Coordinates of C-alpha atoms in Angstrom, one line a residue:
Chain A
X20 CA -13.6 -44.5 34.3
X21 CA -13.9 -41.4 36.4
X22 CA -14.2 -42.6 40.3
X23 CA -16.9 -40.2 43.0
X24 CA -16.0 -39.0 45.8
X25 CA -17.0 -41.7 47.6
X26 CA -15.3 -44.2 45.9
X27 CA -12.2 -41.8 46.2
X28 CA -12.5 -41.8 50.3
X29 CA -12.3 -45.5 50.4
X30 CA -9.1 -46.2 48.1
X31 CA -7.1 -43.2 49.0
X32 CA -4.9 -43.4 52.1
X33 CA -5.6 -40.8 55.2
X34 CA -3.0 -38.0 54.2
X35 CA -4.0 -37.7 50.5
X36 CA -8.1 -38.0 52.1
X37 CA -7.0 -35.0 53.9
X38 CA -5.4 -33.6 51.6
X39 CA -8.9 -33.7 48.7
X40 CA -11.5 -32.3 51.6
X41 CA -9.1 -29.7 52.3
X42 CA -9.0 -29.3 48.7
X43 CA -12.9 -29.6 47.8
X44 CA -13.0 -26.6 50.7
X45 CA -11.7 -24.2 48.6
X46 CA -13.2 -25.0 45.3
X47 CA -16.6 -24.6 46.3
X48 CA -15.7 -21.7 49.1
X49 CA -14.8 -20.3 45.3
X50 CA -18.0 -21.3 44.1
X51 CA -19.5 -19.7 47.0
X52 CA -17.3 -16.4 46.3
X53 CA -18.0 -16.2 42.5
X54 CA -21.6 -16.5 42.8
X55 CA -21.9 -13.6 45.2
X56 CA -20.0 -11.2 43.4
X57 CA -21.5 -12.5 39.6
X58 CA -23.0 -9.4 38.9
X59 CA -20.8 -7.2 39.9
X60 CA -17.5 -6.8 37.1
X61 CA -14.1 -7.7 38.5
X62 CA -10.7 -9.4 36.6
X63 CA -11.5 -12.7 36.6
X64 CA -7.6 -13.9 37.9
X65 CA -5.4 -14.4 35.2
X66 CA -2.4 -15.3 37.0
X67 CA 0.1 -17.5 39.0
X68 CA -0.8 -15.6 41.9
X69 CA -4.4 -14.4 41.0
X70 CA -6.0 -17.5 40.7
X71 CA -7.7 -18.9 43.5
X72 CA -5.9 -21.8 45.7
X73 CA -7.8 -25.2 44.4
X74 CA -6.6 -24.4 40.7
X75 CA -2.3 -24.7 42.2
X76 CA -3.8 -28.6 44.2
X77 CA -5.7 -28.6 40.7
X78 CA -1.6 -29.2 39.2
X79 CA -0.8 -30.8 42.0
X80 CA -3.6 -33.5 42.1
X81 CA -1.8 -36.8 41.0
X82 CA 1.7 -36.4 43.2
X83 CA -1.1 -35.9 46.6
X84 CA -3.4 -38.7 45.4
X85 CA -2.1 -40.5 43.2
X86 CA -1.3 -40.5 39.6
X87 CA -4.7 -43.3 38.8
X88 CA -6.5 -40.9 40.8
X89 CA -5.6 -37.7 39.7
X90 CA -8.6 -37.5 36.6
X91 CA -11.6 -38.0 39.3
X92 CA -9.6 -35.7 41.7
X93 CA -8.7 -33.0 39.3
X94 CA -12.5 -33.5 38.3
X95 CA -13.9 -33.6 41.6
X96 CA -12.2 -30.5 41.8
X97 CA -13.9 -28.7 38.5
X98 CA -17.7 -29.7 39.9
X99 CA -17.3 -28.5 43.3
X100 CA -15.7 -25.1 42.0
X101 CA -18.2 -25.1 39.3
X102 CA -15.9 -24.0 37.4
X103 CA -16.5 -21.1 34.3
X104 CA -15.5 -21.1 31.5
X105 CA -12.1 -18.5 31.2
X106 CA -11.4 -20.8 34.1
X107 CA -11.6 -23.9 32.7
X108 CA -9.7 -22.6 29.8
X109 CA -6.9 -20.9 31.8
X110 CA -6.2 -24.6 33.4
X111 CA -6.5 -26.3 30.1
X112 CA -4.1 -24.1 28.0
X113 CA -1.8 -23.6 31.1
X114 CA -2.0 -27.4 31.8
X115 CA -0.4 -30.4 31.3
X116 CA -1.2 -33.2 29.3
X117 CA -3.1 -34.9 32.3
X118 CA -4.4 -31.7 33.1
X119 CA -6.0 -30.8 29.9
X120 CA -7.2 -34.0 29.6
X121 CA -9.0 -33.7 33.4
X122 CA -11.0 -29.9 31.6
X123 CA -12.3 -32.7 28.8
X124 CA -13.1 -35.1 31.2
X125 CA -15.2 -32.7 32.8
X126 CA -16.7 -30.6 30.2
X127 CA -20.3 -31.7 30.4
X128 CA -21.0 -32.0 34.1
X129 CA -20.2 -27.6 33.9
X130 CA -22.8 -25.1 33.5
X131 CA -20.6 -24.2 29.7
X132 CA -23.1 -24.2 26.9
X133 CA -21.5 -24.8 23.8
X134 CA -18.8 -22.7 24.9
X135 CA -16.0 -24.6 25.7
X136 CA -15.9 -26.1 22.4
X137 CA -13.0 -25.0 21.1
X138 CA -11.3 -26.3 23.5
X139 CA -12.3 -30.3 22.7
X140 CA -11.0 -28.7 19.0
X141 CA -7.6 -27.6 19.7
X142 CA -7.2 -31.7 21.8
X143 CA -9.2 -32.9 18.4
X144 CA -6.0 -31.0 16.5
X145 CA -3.2 -32.7 19.2
X146 CA -1.8 -36.1 18.0
X147 CA -1.7 -37.2 21.9
X148 CA -4.3 -39.9 22.3
X149 CA -4.6 -39.0 26.6
X150 CA -6.4 -35.8 24.8
X151 CA -7.4 -37.5 21.5
X152 CA -10.0 -40.1 23.8
X153 CA -10.7 -37.0 26.4
X154 CA -12.0 -35.4 23.9
X155 CA -14.5 -37.6 21.9
X156 CA -17.1 -37.7 25.5
X157 CA -20.8 -36.6 25.7
X158 CA -19.3 -33.1 25.7
X159 CA -18.0 -33.2 22.3
X160 CA -21.1 -36.0 21.8
X161 CA -23.6 -33.4 22.5
X162 CA -21.9 -30.2 21.4
X163 CA -19.6 -30.8 17.9
X164 CA -21.2 -30.2 14.0
X165 CA -21.8 -33.0 12.0
X166 CA -18.7 -32.2 10.5
X167 CA -16.2 -31.6 13.4
X168 CA -17.9 -34.7 14.4
X169 CA -16.7 -36.8 11.3
X170 CA -13.7 -35.9 11.6
X171 CA -13.9 -37.2 15.4
X172 CA -14.4 -39.8 14.8
X173 CA -11.3 -40.4 11.7
X174 CA -9.0 -39.0 14.5
X175 CA -9.3 -42.3 16.0
X176 CA -8.9 -44.6 13.8
X177 CA -6.2 -42.6 12.4
X178 CA -4.9 -42.4 16.6
X179 CA -6.2 -46.3 16.8
X180 CA -8.3 -44.5 19.8
X181 CA -10.7 -47.2 20.6
X182 CA -14.0 -45.9 19.2
X183 CA -15.4 -46.7 22.4
X184 CA -13.8 -43.5 24.1
X185 CA -16.2 -42.1 21.7
X186 CA -19.5 -41.3 23.5
X187 CA -23.1 -41.8 22.2
X188 CA -21.5 -43.1 19.0
X189 CA -24.9 -45.2 17.4
X190 CA -26.9 -42.1 18.2
X191 CA -24.2 -39.7 16.9
X192 CA -24.0 -42.2 13.7
X193 CA -27.4 -43.8 12.9
X194 CA -28.2 -43.4 9.2
X195 CA -24.8 -40.7 8.3
X196 CA -24.3 -41.0 5.1
X197 CA -21.9 -39.1 5.2
X198 CA -19.2 -40.6 7.9
X199 CA -20.5 -44.0 5.7
X200 CA -18.6 -42.3 2.9
X201 CA -15.7 -40.8 4.7
X202 CA -15.5 -44.5 6.4
X203 CA -16.0 -46.3 2.5
X204 CA -13.2 -43.7 1.5
X205 CA -11.1 -44.9 4.0
X206 CA -11.1 -48.2 3.8
X207 CA -10.6 -48.3 0.3
X208 CA -7.1 -46.7 0.8
X209 CA -6.3 -48.5 3.5
X210 CA -6.5 -51.6 1.0
X211 CA -5.4 -50.1 -1.9
X212 CA -1.9 -49.8 0.6
X213 CA -2.6 -53.4 1.0
X214 CA -3.1 -52.1 4.7
X215 CA -5.3 -53.3 7.4
X216 CA -9.2 -51.8 7.9
X217 CA -9.4 -51.1 11.3
X218 CA -11.1 -53.6 12.9
X219 CA -13.5 -50.4 14.9
X220 CA -13.7 -48.6 11.4
X221 CA -16.5 -51.3 10.6
X222 CA -17.6 -51.6 13.6
X223 CA -18.5 -47.4 13.0
X224 CA -19.9 -48.1 9.6
X225 CA -22.4 -51.1 10.9
X226 CA -23.8 -47.9 13.1
X227 CA -24.7 -45.9 10.7
X228 CA -26.9 -48.4 8.7
X229 CA -30.7 -45.8 8.7
X230 CA -33.1 -46.8 12.2
X231 CA -35.1 -48.7 9.9
X232 CA -33.2 -51.1 7.7
X233 CA -32.5 -49.2 5.0
X234 CA -29.6 -50.5 2.8
X235 CA -26.1 -49.4 3.6
X236 CA -23.4 -50.3 1.4
X237 CA -20.7 -53.1 3.0
X238 CA -17.4 -52.3 3.9
X239 CA -15.0 -52.7 1.1
X240 CA -13.5 -55.8 2.2
X241 CA -10.6 -55.9 4.4
X242 CA -6.7 -57.6 3.3
X243 CA -5.2 -59.8 4.3
X244 CA -2.2 -58.9 4.7
X245 CA -0.1 -57.8 8.2
X246 CA -1.0 -53.9 8.5
X247 CA 2.7 -51.7 8.6
X248 CA 4.2 -51.5 12.3
X249 CA 5.8 -48.3 11.9
X250 CA 1.6 -46.3 11.7
X251 CA -0.9 -47.2 11.3
Chain B
X25 CA 21.1 -52.6 33.5
X26 CA 18.3 -50.1 34.1
X27 CA 19.4 -46.5 34.2
X28 CA 18.1 -43.4 33.5
X29 CA 19.7 -40.8 32.3
X30 CA 19.1 -37.5 34.1
X31 CA 20.2 -35.1 31.1
X32 CA 18.3 -35.8 28.0
X33 CA 17.0 -32.8 25.7
X34 CA 14.4 -35.5 23.4
X35 CA 12.9 -33.0 22.1
X36 CA 15.8 -32.5 19.5
X37 CA 16.0 -37.0 18.9
X38 CA 13.8 -38.7 16.9
X39 CA 11.8 -42.3 18.3
X40 CA 14.7 -44.4 16.1
X41 CA 16.2 -42.7 19.4
X42 CA 13.5 -43.4 22.4
X43 CA 13.2 -47.4 21.1
X44 CA 17.7 -47.8 21.5
X45 CA 17.0 -46.3 24.7
X46 CA 14.8 -48.1 26.0
X47 CA 16.8 -51.5 24.4
X48 CA 20.2 -50.5 26.0
X49 CA 18.4 -50.1 29.3
X50 CA 16.5 -46.0 29.5
X51 CA 14.3 -46.8 31.8
X52 CA 13.3 -43.1 33.0
X53 CA 14.8 -39.6 31.7
X54 CA 15.4 -36.2 32.9
X55 CA 14.7 -33.9 29.9
X56 CA 15.9 -29.8 31.4
X57 CA 14.5 -27.2 29.7
X58 CA 17.4 -24.7 28.2
X59 CA 18.3 -22.8 24.7
X60 CA 17.5 -24.3 21.4
X61 CA 19.9 -22.9 19.2
X62 CA 18.1 -21.3 17.2
X63 CA 17.4 -17.8 19.7
X64 CA 14.3 -17.5 20.7
X65 CA 12.7 -13.8 20.4
X66 CA 9.4 -13.6 23.1
X67 CA 8.6 -15.7 26.6
X68 CA 5.4 -17.2 23.7
X69 CA 8.5 -19.7 23.0
X70 CA 9.0 -20.3 25.9
X71 CA 5.4 -21.0 26.9
X72 CA 4.5 -23.6 24.1
X73 CA 8.3 -25.4 24.8
X74 CA 7.8 -25.9 28.4
X75 CA 4.0 -27.0 27.4
X76 CA 5.9 -29.6 25.2
X77 CA 7.6 -30.9 27.9
X78 CA 4.3 -31.6 29.7
X79 CA 2.7 -32.2 27.7
X80 CA 3.8 -33.8 23.9
X81 CA 6.8 -35.5 24.9
X82 CA 6.1 -37.4 28.0
X83 CA 3.5 -39.1 25.7
X84 CA 6.9 -39.9 22.9
X85 CA 8.1 -41.5 25.7
X86 CA 5.8 -43.9 27.9
X87 CA 5.1 -44.9 23.8
X88 CA 8.4 -46.5 24.1
X89 CA 8.2 -47.4 27.6
X90 CA 10.2 -44.4 29.3
X91 CA 9.1 -42.6 32.3
X92 CA 9.9 -38.9 31.4
X93 CA 9.8 -35.8 33.6
X94 CA 11.8 -32.0 33.5
X95 CA 13.5 -29.7 34.9
X96 CA 12.3 -25.8 33.5
X97 CA 14.0 -22.5 33.7
X98 CA 15.2 -19.4 32.3
X99 CA 18.8 -21.2 30.5
X100 CA 21.5 -19.1 31.0
X101 CA 22.6 -17.9 27.3
X102 CA 19.1 -16.4 26.9
X103 CA 19.2 -14.7 30.7
X104 CA 21.0 -12.0 28.8
X105 CA 18.2 -11.3 27.0
X106 CA 15.6 -8.4 28.1
X107 CA 13.4 -10.2 25.3
X108 CA 12.8 -13.4 26.9
X109 CA 13.7 -12.5 30.3
X110 CA 9.8 -12.4 31.6
X111 CA 10.3 -15.7 31.8
X112 CA 10.6 -15.4 35.5
X113 CA 7.7 -14.0 36.6
X114 CA 5.5 -17.1 34.4
X115 CA 7.8 -20.1 36.0
X116 CA 5.7 -20.4 39.4
X117 CA 3.2 -21.1 37.9
X118 CA 5.0 -24.4 36.0
X119 CA 6.7 -25.4 38.4
X120 CA 3.4 -26.2 40.6
X121 CA 3.5 -29.6 38.1
X122 CA 3.5 -32.9 38.9
X123 CA 6.6 -34.1 36.2
X124 CA 8.7 -31.0 36.9
X125 CA 11.8 -32.3 39.0
X126 CA 13.7 -29.6 39.7
X127 CA 14.6 -25.7 38.1
X128 CA 17.3 -25.9 35.6
X129 CA 19.1 -26.0 33.3
X130 CA 20.2 -22.8 34.8
X131 CA 23.3 -21.4 35.9
X132 CA 26.3 -19.4 33.8
X133 CA 27.0 -18.8 30.2
X134 CA 28.9 -15.5 30.0
X135 CA 28.8 -14.3 34.0
X136 CA 27.2 -10.8 33.1
X137 CA 25.1 -9.9 35.6
X138 CA 22.3 -10.7 34.2
X139 CA 22.8 -14.0 34.8
X140 CA 24.2 -13.1 38.0
X141 CA 20.4 -12.2 38.6
X142 CA 19.0 -15.1 37.1
X143 CA 20.8 -17.6 38.5
X144 CA 20.3 -16.2 41.8
X145 CA 16.2 -15.7 41.0
X146 CA 15.8 -19.3 40.1
X147 CA 17.4 -21.1 42.4
X148 CA 15.0 -19.2 45.2
X149 CA 12.6 -20.5 43.3
X150 CA 13.8 -23.8 43.5
X151 CA 13.8 -23.3 47.3
X152 CA 9.9 -21.9 47.2
X153 CA 9.7 -24.9 45.4
X154 CA 10.6 -27.5 47.1
X155 CA 13.0 -28.5 44.6
X156 CA 16.0 -29.0 43.8
X157 CA 18.0 -27.1 40.8
X158 CA 20.5 -28.6 37.9
X159 CA 23.5 -26.2 37.7
X160 CA 24.9 -26.0 34.5
X161 CA 28.9 -24.8 34.5
X162 CA 30.1 -22.6 32.1
X163 CA 31.5 -24.0 28.2
X164 CA 34.2 -21.1 28.2
X165 CA 36.9 -20.6 31.7
X166 CA 34.7 -23.8 33.5
X167 CA 37.0 -23.3 36.6
X168 CA 36.5 -19.6 37.3
X169 CA 32.8 -20.3 36.3
X170 CA 32.3 -23.2 39.0
X171 CA 33.4 -20.7 41.8
X172 CA 31.3 -18.4 41.0
X173 CA 28.2 -20.3 40.8
X174 CA 29.2 -21.8 43.7
X175 CA 29.4 -18.8 46.0
X176 CA 26.8 -17.7 44.4
X177 CA 24.6 -21.2 45.7
X178 CA 26.2 -21.3 49.4
X179 CA 24.5 -17.0 49.3
X180 CA 21.2 -18.9 48.2
X181 CA 18.4 -20.2 50.3
X182 CA 19.2 -23.5 48.9
X183 CA 21.4 -26.5 50.9
X184 CA 24.3 -28.1 48.1
X185 CA 22.8 -31.5 48.7
X186 CA 19.5 -29.6 46.6
X187 CA 22.0 -28.6 44.0
X188 CA 23.5 -30.5 40.7
X189 CA 26.4 -29.6 39.2
X190 CA 27.1 -30.6 35.3
X191 CA 28.5 -30.9 32.8
X192 CA 31.7 -31.5 34.9
X193 CA 35.6 -32.7 34.0
X194 CA 39.1 -33.5 35.6
X195 CA 39.3 -29.3 36.7
X196 CA 36.1 -29.1 38.1
X197 CA 35.2 -32.4 40.3
X198 CA 37.4 -31.9 43.2
X199 CA 35.3 -27.9 44.1
X200 CA 32.3 -29.5 42.3
X201 CA 32.8 -32.6 44.8
X202 CA 33.9 -30.5 48.1
X203 CA 31.2 -27.4 47.6
X204 CA 28.5 -30.7 49.1
X205 CA 26.6 -30.3 45.6
X206 CA 25.5 -33.4 43.9
X207 CA 28.3 -33.9 40.6
X208 CA 27.1 -34.0 36.9
X209 CA 29.1 -35.5 34.3
X210 CA 27.4 -34.7 30.1
X211 CA 29.6 -37.6 28.1
X212 CA 30.2 -36.3 24.5
X213 CA 31.6 -37.9 21.3
X214 CA 34.1 -35.4 20.9
X215 CA 33.6 -32.7 23.9
X216 CA 32.7 -32.2 27.0
X217 CA 34.1 -36.1 28.5
X218 CA 34.4 -39.5 26.9
X219 CA 33.4 -42.5 28.9
X220 CA 36.9 -43.6 30.1
X221 CA 37.6 -40.8 31.4
X222 CA 34.1 -40.9 33.4
X223 CA 35.9 -44.2 34.6
X224 CA 38.9 -42.8 35.5
X225 CA 36.7 -39.9 37.5
X226 CA 35.1 -42.8 38.6
X227 CA 38.0 -44.2 40.4
X228 CA 39.8 -41.1 41.9
X229 CA 36.1 -40.1 43.3
X230 CA 34.3 -43.0 43.8
X231 CA 30.4 -43.3 42.9
X232 CA 29.1 -41.3 45.6
X233 CA 26.8 -38.4 44.7
X234 CA 27.8 -38.5 40.8
X235 CA 25.7 -38.6 38.4
X236 CA 26.2 -39.6 34.2
X237 CA 23.5 -38.2 31.8
X238 CA 24.5 -38.3 27.9
X239 CA 22.8 -34.4 27.7
X240 CA 21.9 -35.5 23.4
X241 CA 20.5 -33.1 21.6
X242 CA 20.5 -31.2 18.4
X243 CA 23.9 -31.4 18.5
X244 CA 26.8 -34.0 17.7
X245 CA 26.0 -36.1 20.6
X246 CA 25.1 -39.8 22.2
X247 CA 21.7 -41.0 23.6
X248 CA 24.1 -43.7 24.3
X249 CA 26.5 -42.5 26.1
X250 CA 24.8 -43.4 29.5
X251 CA 25.3 -47.1 28.4
X252 CA 28.5 -47.2 27.1
X253 CA 29.6 -45.6 30.6
X254 CA 27.8 -48.8 32.3
X255 CA 29.4 -51.0 29.8
X256 CA 32.8 -48.8 30.2
X257 CA 32.4 -49.4 34.5
X258 CA 32.0 -52.7 34.3
X259 CA 34.9 -53.5 31.0
X260 CA 37.3 -51.4 34.5
X261 CA 35.8 -53.4 37.2
X262 CA 33.6 -51.7 39.0
X263 CA 31.1 -53.5 39.7
X264 CA 27.0 -54.5 38.8
X265 CA 26.0 -52.5 41.9
X266 CA 28.5 -49.5 40.8
X267 CA 27.1 -49.7 37.8
X268 CA 23.6 -49.1 39.7
X269 CA 24.5 -46.5 41.4
X270 CA 25.4 -44.4 39.0
X271 CA 23.2 -45.1 36.9
X272 CA 20.4 -45.1 38.6
X273 CA 19.8 -45.4 42.2
X274 CA 22.0 -41.7 42.0
X275 CA 19.5 -40.1 40.3
X276 CA 16.5 -41.4 41.6
X277 CA 17.6 -39.4 45.0
X278 CA 18.7 -36.6 43.2
X279 CA 15.7 -36.0 41.8
X280 CA 13.6 -37.0 43.9
X281 CA 14.2 -35.0 46.1
X282 CA 10.8 -33.3 44.6
X283 CA 8.9 -36.1 45.6
X284 CA 7.6 -35.2 42.2
X285 CA 9.5 -38.5 40.3
X286 CA 7.1 -41.0 38.7
X287 CA 8.9 -43.7 38.1
X288 CA 6.7 -46.0 36.9
X289 CA 5.3 -45.5 33.7
X290 CA 1.6 -45.6 33.2
X291 CA 1.2 -49.0 30.2
X292 CA 1.0 -47.1 27.1
X293 CA -1.8 -48.4 25.4
X294 CA -2.0 -52.0 24.2
X295 CA -3.0 -50.8 20.2
X296 CA 0.4 -48.8 19.9
X297 CA 2.8 -51.9 20.8
X298 CA 4.9 -49.5 21.6
X299 CA 6.2 -48.3 19.0
X300 CA 3.8 -45.7 17.1
X301 CA 4.0 -42.1 17.6
X302 CA 0.3 -42.0 15.1
X303 CA -0.1 -39.1 13.6
X304 CA -3.4 -38.3 12.7
X305 CA -4.9 -37.6 8.7
X306 CA -2.9 -39.5 7.0

């Protein structure tokens, strides 16, 4: 989904490509500067006047490179700048939904360990499906604890974010009896309400089966009635 | 018929309104930041509000096939509250956002020195960020307020063609159009303007550089007033092209001066079928 520099270069027009070149150079410059002063205690840039120039480029990416490329451009900037936790936190907290999304999509490509988990947790509290789908990527697969990860999967089912967005779903779901229980309860609740059981629920439930062919309870039978249209 | 509502406060409206607006032809809107009815007591509550105008509200609009942009500013009423004025210092980081198409609503409420300062400072911010300005004209002492507003604009670095003077009426339309600014009219059920008076103004002043909005908010208001003006224009003999100019091309031209207008709504997730704001945890 995210495009590489080479792919972007092939798709962007001349002005946008030049803008991206300058933006990435600024990000690389900031990474080098941070590297050079790494051991020296100094104030982190915290405000609009002290933020490094590439962070302003980060905000403006959509209008210079096109909304369809904004995720990719912002992600490249974060990687090029080797963005630190204070930097990604600031960009997330002060960002539009689109800017937050690009942070979430890039966390696994930055050297952050598990320190950025609060950003993922924040996104999983949102109801904006652009944020929810971006929050369940590889970083969440690596760092969310079992309880938070199971709730992230359920959140996808509730907000109709396709579970295909959940990174390493089959790996983490395998043999997860608690997730299977939660999915079974959700199916029962839907059935009791005369609502359809999402196909994705069956998909995930099947994945919770233990690897060695142990038995897993089948999902509650789906009702034939159509789902209401207001919510699902 | 395609309609662009250049001033509507969707934060205060329901999903039924979004659906009705889409059905009436609304495909794009601008939501100016403004007073919430209940006074705010700290800059942080402005920032949460601005974040919603840059995040959640565009998401809601997109579910109904409507492009959402916003204008951000410290509004005139709260410019008088020293607890809120630090918002001015934080505006630069917001004005670089992709979906911010103007600085606004700025202008006068009670015509105080604090409002003088906020208006001048924010006109400068608009000039600094390559943005136009949406200027609210006061409800009380409107004509005097309009003249004072125009004087401040003349002294600013923002050219009049980058300014939309809003909430105009019969008494203020001439001075506004003579100033070289764009002219905005808010059509309300009882106050400000109604659709038939709006048609008369269009008959007298033409359709150039005139915008019509519903300004719908938490008060008695109607988010379909734009469509009702369009229907009243057609009934009065205006052409469909005239309607398109006032209700689409003029707002596109004005906010397009920001270079940030994106009128192609990215298709909603097909699973949503454009009709659901889904709630987690239900």
